[in-house]
Amino acid sequence: MSYIVNFFIYTILGFVLMGVGIGLFSLTTKFSERELIREGNMAVALKLWGKGIGLAIVIYGAWSNSVSLLDAVLWGAIGIITQILVYLALEYIFTPKTNLAKKVEEGNLAVGFSLFAISIIVGLIVAGSMSY
């Protein structure tokens, strides 16, 4: 029975961390991702859900390598913060003269997909770095 309880606790906390991570990522944009997605902006959808997949990979890494619930939550939070910081650094280092947020807001699919891929790559690297 305790396995079932642990399953539900980890699942709920995973979704909470996911929501917090997406919320923090949303703070890094100056436009409403929800509104632009409702309007059909595929570039924004790719950018947002690439971040979501990357965060899910990080949470998976934290969950699968933790020794306790507290350990899992701490590593999940560390992983999410690290992913956000690395993502922002990569976004500005690789394209310092291009306003990627503006390009995505304009619906540039190439930029949206590139940011989607970067989020997944960063998520995999961060999650792999948590396998101690």
Short mmCIF file of C-alpha atoms in Angstrom, two decimals:
data_model
loop_
_atom_site.label_atom_id
_atom_site.label_comp_id
_atom_site.label_asym_id
_atom_site.label_seq_id
_atom_site.Cartn_x
_atom_site.Cartn_y
_atom_site.Cartn_z
CA MET A 1 0.00 0.00 0.00
CA SER A 2 2.86 2.42 0.76
CA TYR A 3 4.07 2.04 -2.85
CA ILE A 4 0.74 3.31 -4.14
CA VAL A 5 0.80 6.24 -1.72
CA ASN A 6 4.38 7.09 -2.77
CA PHE A 7 3.38 6.86 -6.41
CA PHE A 8 0.61 9.42 -5.93
CA ILE A 9 2.79 11.72 -3.82
CA TYR A 10 5.58 11.73 -6.40
CA THR A 11 3.09 12.17 -9.25
CA ILE A 12 1.35 15.12 -7.61
CA LEU A 13 4.64 16.76 -6.65
CA GLY A 14 5.95 16.18 -10.17
CA PHE A 15 3.00 18.06 -11.63
CA VAL A 16 3.40 20.82 -9.03
CA LEU A 17 7.08 21.21 -9.97
CA MET A 18 6.11 21.16 -13.64
CA GLY A 19 3.60 23.96 -13.05
CA VAL A 20 6.14 25.99 -11.08
CA GLY A 21 8.75 25.49 -13.80
CA ILE A 22 6.39 26.50 -16.63
CA GLY A 23 5.27 29.47 -14.53
CA LEU A 24 8.87 30.58 -14.01
CA PHE A 25 9.63 30.16 -17.70
CA SER A 26 6.54 32.22 -18.54
CA LEU A 27 7.95 35.06 -16.44
CA THR A 28 10.90 35.24 -18.85
CA THR A 29 8.66 36.33 -21.75
CA LYS A 30 7.05 39.72 -22.19
CA PHE A 31 4.01 38.40 -24.03
CA SER A 32 1.14 36.13 -23.08
CA GLU A 33 2.01 32.67 -24.36
CA ARG A 34 -1.52 31.44 -23.67
CA GLU A 35 -3.07 34.22 -25.73
CA LEU A 36 -0.72 33.74 -28.67
CA ILE A 37 -1.27 29.98 -28.64
CA ARG A 38 -5.04 30.58 -28.65
CA GLU A 39 -4.50 32.77 -31.71
CA GLY A 40 -2.69 29.89 -33.44
CA ASN A 41 0.94 30.94 -33.04
CA MET A 42 2.72 27.61 -33.55
CA ALA A 43 6.17 29.09 -32.84
CA VAL A 44 5.08 30.11 -29.33
CA ALA A 45 3.50 26.69 -28.77
CA LEU A 46 6.73 24.96 -29.80
CA LYS A 47 8.80 27.19 -27.54
CA LEU A 48 6.52 26.70 -24.53
CA TRP A 49 6.03 22.96 -24.83
CA GLY A 50 9.68 22.35 -25.63
CA LYS A 51 10.34 23.91 -22.26
CA GLY A 52 7.65 21.66 -20.78
CA ILE A 53 9.24 18.52 -22.22
CA GLY A 54 12.66 19.66 -21.03
CA LEU A 55 11.29 20.26 -17.54
CA ALA A 56 9.58 16.86 -17.53
CA ILE A 57 12.90 15.23 -18.42
CA VAL A 58 14.57 17.09 -15.54
CA ILE A 59 11.85 16.03 -13.10
CA TYR A 60 12.14 12.45 -14.33
CA GLY A 61 15.89 12.59 -13.72
CA ALA A 62 15.38 13.92 -10.21
CA TRP A 63 12.75 11.31 -9.39
CA SER A 64 14.71 8.36 -10.76
CA ASN A 65 17.95 9.29 -8.98
CA SER A 66 16.63 10.44 -5.60
CA VAL A 67 16.89 8.58 -2.33
CA SER A 68 13.91 10.24 -0.65
CA LEU A 69 11.00 12.54 -1.33
CA LEU A 70 12.88 15.56 0.03
CA ASP A 71 15.90 14.67 -2.09
CA ALA A 72 13.66 14.38 -5.17
CA VAL A 73 12.01 17.75 -4.60
CA LEU A 74 15.33 19.50 -3.92
CA TRP A 75 16.96 18.04 -7.02
CA GLY A 76 13.85 18.75 -9.05
CA ALA A 77 13.96 22.42 -8.00
CA ILE A 78 17.73 22.62 -8.61
CA GLY A 79 17.24 21.03 -12.02
CA ILE A 80 14.45 23.41 -13.00
CA ILE A 81 16.41 26.48 -11.92
CA THR A 82 19.50 25.21 -13.73
CA GLN A 83 17.52 24.53 -16.88
CA ILE A 84 16.03 28.03 -16.86
CA LEU A 85 19.43 29.67 -16.33
CA VAL A 86 21.17 27.56 -18.99
CA TYR A 87 18.32 28.07 -21.44
CA LEU A 88 18.46 31.85 -20.98
CA ALA A 89 22.26 31.87 -21.32
CA LEU A 90 22.12 29.80 -24.51
CA GLU A 91 19.36 31.94 -25.95
CA TYR A 92 21.43 35.11 -25.49
CA ILE A 93 24.89 33.64 -26.20
CA PHE A 94 23.99 31.99 -29.50
CA THR A 95 21.95 34.88 -30.86
CA PRO A 96 23.00 38.09 -29.10
CA LYS A 97 21.87 40.34 -31.97
CA THR A 98 18.52 38.63 -32.56
CA ASN A 99 15.50 39.16 -30.36
CA LEU A 100 14.30 35.56 -30.27
CA ALA A 101 11.24 36.41 -28.20
CA LYS A 102 10.14 38.90 -30.85
CA LYS A 103 10.76 36.38 -33.64
CA VAL A 104 8.65 33.77 -31.82
CA GLU A 105 5.93 36.30 -31.10
CA GLU A 106 5.88 37.08 -34.84
CA GLY A 107 5.35 33.35 -35.52
CA ASN A 108 8.79 32.43 -36.85
CA LEU A 109 8.57 28.61 -36.87
CA ALA A 110 12.30 28.10 -37.41
CA VAL A 111 13.09 30.02 -34.22
CA GLY A 112 10.24 28.37 -32.30
CA PHE A 113 11.44 24.90 -33.28
CA SER A 114 15.06 25.78 -32.50
CA LEU A 115 14.05 26.90 -29.01
CA PHE A 116 11.94 23.73 -28.67
CA ALA A 117 15.00 21.60 -29.47
CA ILE A 118 17.31 23.62 -27.20
CA SER A 119 14.91 23.07 -24.29
CA ILE A 120 14.94 19.32 -24.78
CA ILE A 121 18.73 19.20 -25.19
CA VAL A 122 19.23 21.24 -22.02
CA GLY A 123 16.70 19.08 -20.16
CA LEU A 124 18.55 15.89 -21.15
CA ILE A 125 21.94 17.29 -20.11
CA VAL A 126 20.63 18.61 -16.78
CA ALA A 127 18.81 15.33 -16.05
CA GLY A 128 21.91 13.33 -16.95
CA SER A 129 23.97 15.51 -14.65
CA MET A 130 21.74 14.48 -11.74
CA SER A 131 22.60 10.79 -12.09
CA TYR A 132 25.03 10.56 -9.22
#
